Coordinates of N, CA and C in Angstrom, one line a residue:
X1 N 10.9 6.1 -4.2 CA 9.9 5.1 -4.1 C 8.6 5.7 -3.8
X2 N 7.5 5.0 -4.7 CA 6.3 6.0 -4.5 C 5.7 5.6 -3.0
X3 N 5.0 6.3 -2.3 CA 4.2 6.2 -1.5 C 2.7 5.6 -1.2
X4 N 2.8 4.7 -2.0 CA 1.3 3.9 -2.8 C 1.1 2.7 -3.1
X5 N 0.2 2.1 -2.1 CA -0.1 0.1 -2.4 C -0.4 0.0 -3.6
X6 N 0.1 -0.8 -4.1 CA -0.1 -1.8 -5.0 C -1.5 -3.0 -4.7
X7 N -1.8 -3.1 -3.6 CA -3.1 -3.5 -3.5 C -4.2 -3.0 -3.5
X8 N -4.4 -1.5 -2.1 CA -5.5 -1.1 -1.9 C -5.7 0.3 -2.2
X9 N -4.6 0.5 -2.8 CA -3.8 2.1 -3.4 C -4.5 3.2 -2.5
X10 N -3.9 2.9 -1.6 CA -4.0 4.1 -0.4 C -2.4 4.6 -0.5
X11 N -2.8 5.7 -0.1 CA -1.3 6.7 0.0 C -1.5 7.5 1.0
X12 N -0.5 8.6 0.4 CA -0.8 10.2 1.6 C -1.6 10.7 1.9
X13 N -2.1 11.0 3.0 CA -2.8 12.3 2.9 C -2.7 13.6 3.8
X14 N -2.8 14.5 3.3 CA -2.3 16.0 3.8 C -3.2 16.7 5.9
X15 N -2.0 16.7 6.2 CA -3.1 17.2 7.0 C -1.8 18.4 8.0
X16 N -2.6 18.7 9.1 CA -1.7 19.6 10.1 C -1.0 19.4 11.3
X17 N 0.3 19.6 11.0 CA 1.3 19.6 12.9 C 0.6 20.8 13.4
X18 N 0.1 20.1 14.6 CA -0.5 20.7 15.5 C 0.9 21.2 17.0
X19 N 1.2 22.6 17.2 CA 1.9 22.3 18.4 C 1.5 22.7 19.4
X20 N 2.1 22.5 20.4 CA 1.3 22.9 21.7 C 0.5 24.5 21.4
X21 N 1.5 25.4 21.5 CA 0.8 26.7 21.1 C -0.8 26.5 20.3
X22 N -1.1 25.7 19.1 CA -1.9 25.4 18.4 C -1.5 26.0 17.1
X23 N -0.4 26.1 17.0 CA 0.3 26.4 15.4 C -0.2 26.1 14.6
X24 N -0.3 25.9 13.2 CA -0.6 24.8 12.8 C 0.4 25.0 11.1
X25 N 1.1 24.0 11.0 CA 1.8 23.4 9.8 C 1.4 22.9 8.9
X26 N 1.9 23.0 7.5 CA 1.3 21.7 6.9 C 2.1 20.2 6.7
X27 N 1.6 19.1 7.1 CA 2.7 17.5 7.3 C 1.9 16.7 6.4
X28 N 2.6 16.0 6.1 CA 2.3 14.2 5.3 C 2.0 13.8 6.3
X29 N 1.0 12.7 6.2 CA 1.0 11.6 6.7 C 1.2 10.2 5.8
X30 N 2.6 9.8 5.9 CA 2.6 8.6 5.0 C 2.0 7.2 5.4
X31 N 2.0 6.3 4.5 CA 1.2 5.0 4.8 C 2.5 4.2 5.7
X32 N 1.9 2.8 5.9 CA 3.1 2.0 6.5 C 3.2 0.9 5.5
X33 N 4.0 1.4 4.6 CA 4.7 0.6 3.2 C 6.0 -0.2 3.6
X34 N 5.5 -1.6 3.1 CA 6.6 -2.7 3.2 C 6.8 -3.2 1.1
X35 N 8.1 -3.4 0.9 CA 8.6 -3.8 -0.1 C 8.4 -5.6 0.3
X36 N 7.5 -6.6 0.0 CA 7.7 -7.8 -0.1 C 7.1 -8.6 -1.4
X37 N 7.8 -9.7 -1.2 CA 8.1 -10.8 -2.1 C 6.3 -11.7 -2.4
X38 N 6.1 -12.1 -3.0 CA 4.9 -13.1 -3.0 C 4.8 -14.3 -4.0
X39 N 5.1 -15.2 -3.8 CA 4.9 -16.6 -4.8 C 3.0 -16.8 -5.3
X40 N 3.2 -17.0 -6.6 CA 2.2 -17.1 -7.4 C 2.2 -18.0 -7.8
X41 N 1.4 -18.9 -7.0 CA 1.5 -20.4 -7.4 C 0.9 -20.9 -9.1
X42 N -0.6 -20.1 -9.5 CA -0.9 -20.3 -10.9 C 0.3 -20.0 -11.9
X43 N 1.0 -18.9 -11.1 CA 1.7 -18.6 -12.8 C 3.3 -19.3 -12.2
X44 N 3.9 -19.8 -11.1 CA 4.4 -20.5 -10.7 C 6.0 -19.1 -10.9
X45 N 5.4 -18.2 -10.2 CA 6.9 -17.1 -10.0 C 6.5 -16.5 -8.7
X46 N 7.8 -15.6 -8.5 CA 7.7 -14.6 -7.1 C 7.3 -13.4 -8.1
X47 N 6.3 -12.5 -7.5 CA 6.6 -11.0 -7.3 C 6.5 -9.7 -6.5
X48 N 7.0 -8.6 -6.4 CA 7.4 -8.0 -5.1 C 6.8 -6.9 -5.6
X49 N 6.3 -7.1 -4.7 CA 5.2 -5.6 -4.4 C 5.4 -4.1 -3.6
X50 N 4.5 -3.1 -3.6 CA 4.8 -2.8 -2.2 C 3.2 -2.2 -1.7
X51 N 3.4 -2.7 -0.4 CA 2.3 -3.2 0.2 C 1.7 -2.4 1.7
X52 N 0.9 -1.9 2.1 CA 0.9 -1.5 3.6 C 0.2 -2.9 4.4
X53 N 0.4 -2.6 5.5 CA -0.6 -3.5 6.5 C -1.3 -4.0 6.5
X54 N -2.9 -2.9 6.4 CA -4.0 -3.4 5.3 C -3.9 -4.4 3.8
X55 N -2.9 -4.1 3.2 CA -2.5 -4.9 1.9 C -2.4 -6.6 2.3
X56 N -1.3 -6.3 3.2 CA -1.1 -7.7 3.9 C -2.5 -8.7 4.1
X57 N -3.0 -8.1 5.1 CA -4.2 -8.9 5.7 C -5.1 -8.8 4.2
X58 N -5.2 -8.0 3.4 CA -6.7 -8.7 2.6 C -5.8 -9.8 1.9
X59 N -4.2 -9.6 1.6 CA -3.9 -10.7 0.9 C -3.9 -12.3 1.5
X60 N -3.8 -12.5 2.7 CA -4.0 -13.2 4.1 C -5.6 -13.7 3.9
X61 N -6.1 -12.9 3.5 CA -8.0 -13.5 3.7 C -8.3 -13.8 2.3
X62 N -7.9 -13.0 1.2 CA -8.7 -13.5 0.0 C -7.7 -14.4 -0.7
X63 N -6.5 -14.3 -0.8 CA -5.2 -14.5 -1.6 C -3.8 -13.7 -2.7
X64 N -3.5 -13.9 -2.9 CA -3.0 -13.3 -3.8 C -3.0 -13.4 -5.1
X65 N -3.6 -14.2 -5.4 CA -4.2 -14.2 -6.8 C -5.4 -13.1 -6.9
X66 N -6.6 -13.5 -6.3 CA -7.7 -12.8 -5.8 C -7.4 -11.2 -5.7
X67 N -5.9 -11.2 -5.0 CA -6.3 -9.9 -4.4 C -5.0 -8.6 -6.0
X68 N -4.6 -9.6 -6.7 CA -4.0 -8.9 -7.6 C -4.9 -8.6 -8.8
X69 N -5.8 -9.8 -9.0 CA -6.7 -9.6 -9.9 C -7.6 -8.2 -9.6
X70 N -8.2 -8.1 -8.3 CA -8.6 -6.9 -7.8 C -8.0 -5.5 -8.3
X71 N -7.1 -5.6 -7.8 CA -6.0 -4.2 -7.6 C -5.9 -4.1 -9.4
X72 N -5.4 -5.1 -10.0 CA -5.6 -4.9 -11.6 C -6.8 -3.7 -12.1
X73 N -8.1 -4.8 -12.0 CA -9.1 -3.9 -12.2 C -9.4 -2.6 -11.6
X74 N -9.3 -2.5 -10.3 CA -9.0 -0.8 -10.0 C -8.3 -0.3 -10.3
X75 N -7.0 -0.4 -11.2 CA -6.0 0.3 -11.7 C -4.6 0.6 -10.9
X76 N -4.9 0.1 -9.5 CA -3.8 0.1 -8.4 C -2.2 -0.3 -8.9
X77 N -2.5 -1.3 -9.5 CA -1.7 -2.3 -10.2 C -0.6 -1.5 -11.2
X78 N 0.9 -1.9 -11.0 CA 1.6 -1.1 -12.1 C 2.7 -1.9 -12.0
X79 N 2.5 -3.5 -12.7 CA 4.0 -4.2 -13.1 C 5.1 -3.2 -13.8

């Protein structure tokens, strides 16, 4: 499963485990990706996304019509 909204197409980004000593590693930081469902009331179907937190709430304030047409045009988008 990729690591990447479908809304706001945020993903990974690289950074360092830090340990007490001051070591330093290289770690992921992954997003907080949820797999859900969404009803489209214009085109009158469900479709399932995957989504972080941030994704959630813009879909919550603009819609989901609004906020797929968005993600389309940035390229986010990959039915």
């Amino acid at each position: 499963m990729s690591k990447v909204c479908q809304i706001t197409g945020i993903k990974y980004q690289n950074g360092n485990h830090v340990s007490h000593s001051k070591r330093r590693v290289k770690r992921r930081f992954l997003p907080n990706i949820a797999k859900k469902k969404f009803f489209i009331p214009e085109e009158n179907r469900w479709v399932t996304l995957k989504v972080t937190s941030a994704g959630l709430r813009l879909i919550d304030k603009i819609g989901i019509s609004a906020a797929l047409r968005r993600a389309e045009a940035k390229g986010y988008l990959d039915y």
